[in-house]
CSV table of C-alpha atoms and ligand atoms in Angstrom, one decimal:
chain,number,residue,atom,x,y,z
A,79,UNK,CA,103.8,-29.7,178.4
A,80,UNK,CA,105.6,-26.7,179.8
A,81,UNK,CA,104.7,-24.9,182.9
A,82,UNK,CA,101.6,-22.6,182.8
A,83,UNK,CA,102.8,-19.1,183.8
A,84,UNK,CA,99.5,-17.2,183.4
A,85,UNK,CA,96.0,-18.8,183.9
A,86,UNK,CA,92.7,-16.9,183.6
A,87,UNK,CA,89.8,-19.0,184.9
A,88,UNK,CA,86.2,-17.9,184.4
A,89,UNK,CA,87.2,-14.2,184.1
A,90,UNK,CA,84.4,-11.7,183.6
A,91,UNK,CA,84.7,-7.9,183.3
A,92,UNK,CA,82.1,-5.3,182.5
A,93,UNK,CA,82.3,-1.6,182.0
A,94,UNK,CA,78.8,-0.4,183.0
A,95,UNK,CA,76.4,-2.5,181.0
A,96,UNK,CA,79.0,-3.5,178.5
A,97,UNK,CA,80.1,-7.1,179.3
A,98,UNK,CA,83.5,-7.2,177.7
A,99,UNK,CA,84.9,-10.4,179.0
A,100,UNK,CA,82.5,-13.2,179.7
A,101,UNK,CA,83.8,-16.2,181.6
A,102,UNK,CA,87.1,-16.3,179.8
A,103,UNK,CA,89.6,-19.2,180.3
A,104,UNK,CA,93.1,-18.6,179.0
A,105,UNK,CA,96.4,-20.2,179.7
A,106,UNK,CA,99.9,-18.9,178.6
A,107,UNK,CA,102.7,-21.5,179.0
A,108,UNK,CA,106.3,-20.7,179.6
A,109,UNK,CA,108.1,-20.0,176.3
A,110,UNK,CA,104.8,-19.4,174.4
A,111,UNK,CA,104.3,-16.6,171.9
A,112,UNK,CA,100.6,-16.1,172.0
A,113,UNK,CA,98.8,-13.8,169.5
A,114,UNK,CA,95.4,-12.5,170.7
A,115,UNK,CA,93.2,-11.4,167.7
A,116,UNK,CA,89.6,-10.4,167.2
A,117,UNK,CA,87.4,-7.6,166.0
A,118,UNK,CA,87.8,-4.0,167.4
A,119,UNK,CA,86.3,-3.4,170.8
A,120,UNK,CA,86.1,-7.1,171.6
A,121,UNK,CA,88.2,-6.9,174.8
A,122,UNK,CA,91.8,-7.7,173.7
A,123,UNK,CA,93.4,-4.8,175.5
A,124,UNK,CA,91.2,-5.5,178.4
A,125,UNK,CA,92.6,-9.1,178.6
A,126,UNK,CA,96.1,-7.7,178.6
A,127,UNK,CA,95.3,-5.3,181.4
A,128,UNK,CA,93.7,-8.1,183.4
A,129,UNK,CA,96.9,-10.2,182.9
A,130,UNK,CA,99.1,-7.3,183.9
A,131,UNK,CA,97.0,-6.8,187.0
A,132,UNK,CA,96.1,-3.2,186.1
A,133,UNK,CA,92.3,-3.7,186.4
A,134,UNK,CA,90.1,-5.5,188.9
A,135,UNK,CA,87.9,-8.4,187.8
A,136,UNK,CA,84.2,-8.7,188.4
A,137,UNK,CA,84.5,-12.4,188.8
A,138,UNK,CA,87.0,-15.3,188.1
A,139,UNK,CA,90.5,-16.0,189.1
A,140,UNK,CA,94.0,-15.2,187.8
A,141,UNK,CA,96.9,-17.6,188.7
A,142,UNK,CA,100.5,-16.5,188.1
A,143,UNK,CA,102.9,-19.5,188.1
A,144,UNK,CA,100.1,-21.4,190.0
A,145,UNK,CA,99.7,-18.8,192.7
A,146,UNK,CA,96.3,-17.1,193.0
A,147,UNK,CA,96.6,-13.3,192.5
A,148,UNK,CA,95.1,-11.3,195.3
A,149,UNK,CA,94.3,-7.8,194.2
A,150,UNK,CA,96.2,-5.9,191.5
A,151,UNK,CA,99.9,-5.8,190.4
A,152,UNK,CA,100.5,-3.0,192.8
A,153,UNK,CA,99.8,-5.3,195.7
A,154,UNK,CA,103.0,-7.1,194.8
A,155,UNK,CA,102.0,-10.7,195.2
A,156,UNK,CA,102.9,-12.0,191.8
A,157,UNK,CA,105.7,-14.6,191.8
A,158,UNK,CA,107.0,-13.5,188.3
A,159,UNK,CA,107.4,-10.1,186.8
A,160,UNK,CA,105.1,-9.0,184.0
A,161,UNK,CA,106.0,-6.2,181.7
A,162,UNK,CA,103.6,-4.3,179.4
A,163,UNK,CA,104.3,-2.4,176.2
A,164,UNK,CA,101.4,0.0,175.7
A,165,UNK,CA,100.0,0.8,172.3
A,166,UNK,CA,101.0,4.5,172.5
A,167,UNK,CA,104.5,3.9,173.8
A,168,UNK,CA,103.5,6.0,176.9
A,169,UNK,CA,106.8,7.8,177.3
A,170,UNK,CA,107.2,10.9,179.4
A,171,UNK,CA,107.7,13.8,176.9
A,172,UNK,CA,109.6,15.9,179.4
A,173,UNK,CA,112.2,13.2,180.2
A,174,UNK,CA,115.0,12.0,177.9
A,175,UNK,CA,115.1,8.5,176.5
A,176,UNK,CA,117.6,7.5,179.2
A,177,UNK,CA,115.4,8.9,182.0
A,178,UNK,CA,112.3,7.2,180.5
A,179,UNK,CA,114.0,3.8,180.3
A,180,UNK,CA,115.6,4.0,183.7
A,181,UNK,CA,112.5,5.6,185.3
A,182,UNK,CA,111.5,2.9,187.7
A,183,UNK,CA,115.1,2.4,188.9
A,184,UNK,CA,115.6,6.2,189.4
A,185,UNK,CA,112.3,6.3,191.4
A,186,UNK,CA,112.3,3.1,193.3
A,187,UNK,CA,115.9,1.6,193.5
A,188,UNK,CA,118.9,2.5,195.6
A,189,UNK,CA,121.2,1.9,192.6
A,190,UNK,CA,123.8,4.6,191.8
A,191,UNK,CA,123.0,6.9,188.9
A,192,UNK,CA,126.1,5.7,187.0
A,193,UNK,CA,124.9,2.0,187.4
A,194,UNK,CA,121.4,2.9,186.2
A,195,UNK,CA,122.9,4.6,183.1
A,196,UNK,CA,124.9,1.4,182.4
A,197,UNK,CA,121.8,-0.7,182.7
A,198,UNK,CA,119.8,1.7,180.5
A,199,UNK,CA,122.6,1.6,177.9
A,200,UNK,CA,122.5,-2.2,177.9
A,201,UNK,CA,118.7,-2.3,177.3
A,202,UNK,CA,118.9,0.4,174.6
A,203,UNK,CA,121.6,-1.7,172.9
A,204,UNK,CA,119.2,-4.7,173.0
A,205,UNK,CA,116.6,-2.7,171.0
A,206,UNK,CA,119.2,-1.3,168.6
A,207,UNK,CA,119.1,2.3,169.9
A,208,UNK,CA,122.3,2.7,171.9
A,209,UNK,CA,123.0,6.2,170.7
A,210,UNK,CA,119.8,8.0,171.5
A,211,UNK,CA,119.8,8.2,175.3
A,212,UNK,CA,120.0,12.0,175.4
A,213,UNK,CA,117.2,12.6,173.0
A,214,UNK,CA,113.6,13.5,173.9
A,215,UNK,CA,110.6,11.3,172.7
A,216,UNK,CA,109.4,14.1,170.4
A,217,UNK,CA,112.7,13.8,168.5
A,218,UNK,CA,112.0,10.1,167.7
A,219,UNK,CA,110.0,8.3,165.0
A,220,UNK,CA,107.0,6.2,166.0
A,221,UNK,CA,109.0,3.0,165.6
A,222,UNK,CA,111.8,4.3,167.7
A,223,UNK,CA,109.4,5.3,170.4
A,224,UNK,CA,108.0,1.8,170.4
A,225,UNK,CA,111.5,0.4,170.7
A,226,UNK,CA,112.3,2.7,173.7
A,227,UNK,CA,109.1,1.5,175.3
A,228,UNK,CA,110.3,-2.1,174.8
A,229,UNK,CA,113.6,-1.2,176.5
A,230,UNK,CA,111.7,0.3,179.4
A,231,UNK,CA,109.5,-2.8,179.7
A,232,UNK,CA,112.5,-5.2,180.0
A,233,UNK,CA,114.3,-3.0,182.5
A,234,UNK,CA,114.9,-4.6,185.9
A,235,UNK,CA,116.9,-4.1,189.0
A,236,UNK,CA,119.8,-6.6,189.2
A,237,UNK,CA,119.6,-6.4,193.1
A,238,UNK,CA,116.0,-7.7,192.8
A,239,UNK,CA,115.9,-10.5,190.3
A,240,UNK,CA,112.1,-10.8,190.8
A,241,UNK,CA,111.7,-7.5,189.1
A,242,UNK,CA,112.9,-8.9,185.8
A,243,UNK,CA,109.8,-9.6,183.7
A,244,UNK,CA,109.3,-13.2,182.7
A,245,UNK,CA,106.2,-12.3,180.6
A,246,UNK,CA,105.8,-9.4,178.2
A,247,UNK,CA,102.5,-8.1,177.0
A,248,UNK,CA,102.5,-6.1,173.8
A,249,UNK,CA,99.4,-4.1,172.9
A,250,UNK,CA,99.4,-3.5,169.1
A,251,UNK,CA,103.1,-2.9,168.9
A,252,UNK,CA,103.0,-2.3,165.1
A,253,UNK,CA,99.9,-0.1,165.0
A,254,UNK,CA,100.5,3.0,162.9
A,255,UNK,CA,103.9,1.9,161.5
A,256,UNK,CA,104.7,1.5,157.9
A,257,UNK,CA,105.4,-2.1,156.7
A,258,UNK,CA,109.2,-1.8,157.0
A,259,UNK,CA,109.1,-0.3,160.5
A,260,UNK,CA,106.6,-3.0,161.5
A,261,UNK,CA,109.1,-5.7,160.3
A,262,UNK,CA,111.8,-4.1,162.5
A,263,UNK,CA,109.5,-4.3,165.5
A,264,UNK,CA,108.4,-7.9,164.7
A,265,UNK,CA,112.0,-9.0,164.4
A,266,UNK,CA,112.9,-7.3,167.6
A,267,UNK,CA,110.0,-9.0,169.5
A,268,UNK,CA,111.4,-12.4,168.3
A,269,UNK,CA,115.0,-11.4,169.1
A,270,UNK,CA,114.0,-10.4,172.6
A,271,UNK,CA,112.3,-13.7,173.0
A,272,UNK,CA,115.6,-15.5,172.3
A,273,UNK,CA,118.0,-13.3,174.4
A,274,UNK,CA,119.0,-14.8,177.7
A,275,UNK,CA,117.7,-12.7,180.6
A,276,UNK,CA,114.9,-11.3,178.5
A,277,UNK,CA,111.3,-12.5,178.1
A,278,UNK,CA,110.8,-15.7,176.3
A,279,UNK,CA,107.1,-15.7,177.1
A,280,UNK,CA,104.8,-13.1,175.6
A,281,UNK,CA,101.3,-12.3,174.5
A,282,UNK,CA,100.7,-9.9,171.7
A,283,UNK,CA,97.5,-8.1,170.6
A,284,UNK,CA,97.6,-7.1,167.0
A,285,UNK,CA,95.4,-6.4,164.0
A,286,UNK,CA,98.2,-6.6,161.5
A,287,UNK,CA,98.4,-10.0,159.7
A,288,UNK,CA,102.1,-9.7,159.2
A,289,UNK,CA,102.6,-9.2,162.9
A,290,UNK,CA,100.3,-12.2,163.8
A,291,UNK,CA,102.2,-14.4,161.3
A,292,UNK,CA,105.7,-13.3,162.3
A,293,UNK,CA,105.4,-13.0,166.1
A,294,UNK,CA,102.8,-15.6,167.2
A,295,UNK,CA,103.1,-19.3,167.5
A,296,UNK,CA,99.7,-19.9,169.0
A,297,UNK,CA,96.7,-17.7,168.3
A,298,UNK,CA,93.4,-17.2,170.2
A,299,UNK,CA,90.5,-15.5,168.7
A,300,UNK,CA,88.4,-13.3,171.0
A,301,UNK,CA,84.8,-12.4,170.1
A,302,UNK,CA,81.7,-11.4,172.1
A,303,UNK,CA,83.6,-11.7,175.4
A,304,UNK,CA,84.9,-15.3,174.8
A,305,UNK,CA,87.8,-17.2,173.3
A,306,UNK,CA,86.0,-18.6,170.3
A,307,UNK,CA,88.9,-20.4,168.6
A,308,UNK,CA,92.5,-21.3,169.3
A,309,UNK,CA,95.1,-22.9,167.2
A,310,UNK,CA,98.6,-22.7,165.8
A,311,UNK,CA,99.5,-19.7,163.6
A,312,UNK,CA,99.5,-21.9,160.5
A,313,UNK,CA,96.0,-23.1,161.2
A,314,UNK,CA,94.5,-19.6,160.7
A,315,UNK,CA,95.0,-20.3,157.0
A,316,UNK,CA,93.7,-23.8,157.0
A,317,UNK,CA,90.8,-23.9,159.5
A,318,UNK,CA,87.3,-23.8,158.2
A,319,UNK,CA,86.1,-22.0,161.3
A,320,UNK,CA,83.7,-19.4,159.9
A,321,UNK,CA,84.8,-16.7,162.4
A,322,UNK,CA,88.5,-17.0,161.4
A,323,UNK,CA,87.7,-17.3,157.7
A,324,UNK,CA,85.7,-14.0,157.8
A,325,UNK,CA,88.2,-12.2,160.0
A,326,UNK,CA,91.3,-13.2,158.0
A,327,UNK,CA,89.6,-12.4,154.7
A,328,UNK,CA,88.1,-9.1,155.9
A,329,UNK,CA,84.8,-10.1,154.4
A,330,UNK,CA,81.9,-7.9,155.7
A,331,UNK,CA,79.5,-10.8,155.3
A,332,UNK,CA,79.6,-13.6,157.9
A,333,UNK,CA,79.0,-14.5,161.5
A,334,UNK,CA,81.0,-11.5,162.9
A,335,UNK,CA,78.6,-8.6,163.6
A,336,UNK,CA,80.2,-5.3,162.4
A,337,UNK,CA,79.8,-2.7,165.1
A,338,UNK,CA,78.2,0.6,164.0
B,404,ATP,N1,88.1,2.0,181.2
B,404,ATP,C1,87.1,1.7,180.5
B,404,ATP,N2,85.9,2.3,180.7
B,404,ATP,C2,84.8,2.0,180.0
B,404,ATP,N3,84.8,1.2,178.9
B,404,ATP,C3,85.9,0.6,178.6
B,404,ATP,C4,87.1,0.9,179.3
B,404,ATP,N4,88.1,0.1,178.8
B,404,ATP,C5,87.6,-0.5,177.7
B,404,ATP,N5,86.3,-0.2,177.6
B,404,ATP,C6,85.4,-0.7,176.6
B,404,ATP,O1,85.5,-2.1,176.5
B,404,ATP,C7,85.4,-2.6,175.2
B,404,ATP,C8,86.6,-3.4,174.9
B,404,ATP,O2,87.8,-2.5,174.8
B,404,ATP,P1,89.2,-3.1,174.5
B,404,ATP,O3,90.1,-1.9,174.3
B,404,ATP,O4,89.6,-4.1,175.4
B,404,ATP,O5,89.0,-3.7,173.0
B,404,ATP,P2,90.0,-4.2,171.9
B,404,ATP,O6,89.5,-5.5,171.4
B,404,ATP,O7,91.4,-4.1,172.4
B,404,ATP,O8,89.7,-3.1,170.8
B,404,ATP,P3,90.6,-2.5,169.6
B,404,ATP,O9,91.0,-3.6,168.7
B,404,ATP,O10,89.7,-1.5,169.0
B,404,ATP,O11,91.8,-1.8,170.3
B,404,ATP,C9,85.2,-1.4,174.3
B,404,ATP,O12,83.8,-1.3,174.1
B,404,ATP,C10,85.7,-0.2,175.2
B,404,ATP,O13,85.0,0.9,174.9
């Protein structure tokens, strides 16, 4: 068994009266590619934001590499870096691609501008976009914007090795992309997993079956605030669990209550 990098123990989170996560236990091991699936509004993005340390818990504990997290990511206690790729790429429209990817280094490091440009170029090359540093986000396709956001998520300061993310969290990275652009992104996620110095551990939230099948090794199914099922990606086709059967077939009849 490899080392647990992320552990959620008894995590609960409500927004007002809406209990989104209800006593959730989840472990992500080093090197794991974890797919988080489940119906809309069931708390998948919330779990990613909990792991990323972006929102406070109501109760429960988060351990990062065995160390109890106190507070949020901004409190800086995590022993490993965690990067997040948001659903909407979340680029600054008024900055060039190069300024977006290098943003945290321009803001918070003492590196020379020329060194940051080199590092940005390296990351853009890793995502197959080495020629677009001078463009603005509005000049890019949706798939290209996603790839730029990947480059930004894996950016780190070589003077501060702890800033290199060891875990990447992808929130619906292929949402809104055509099947071919989705394949490009899925391949990139797998390539980044294998590149030395990039992230070999990740969790991915997705609704797209091709993305689940091509980017996840293990899958957890979230519903009604709890992890209801977990198994290998091949088991989603063989399990007789009624929740998974209904979800994968898209059948409106079954144990999953359709909101609205
Ligand atoms: N900041 C917030 N304030 C209030 N409610 C929130 C907030 N963030 C999430 N929610 C609610 O929590 C529930 C779960 O949201 P979340 O985005 O985690 O679901 P999801 O499974 O990722 O959904 P989808 O598949 O549709 O993206 C939803 O009912 C949502 O409206």
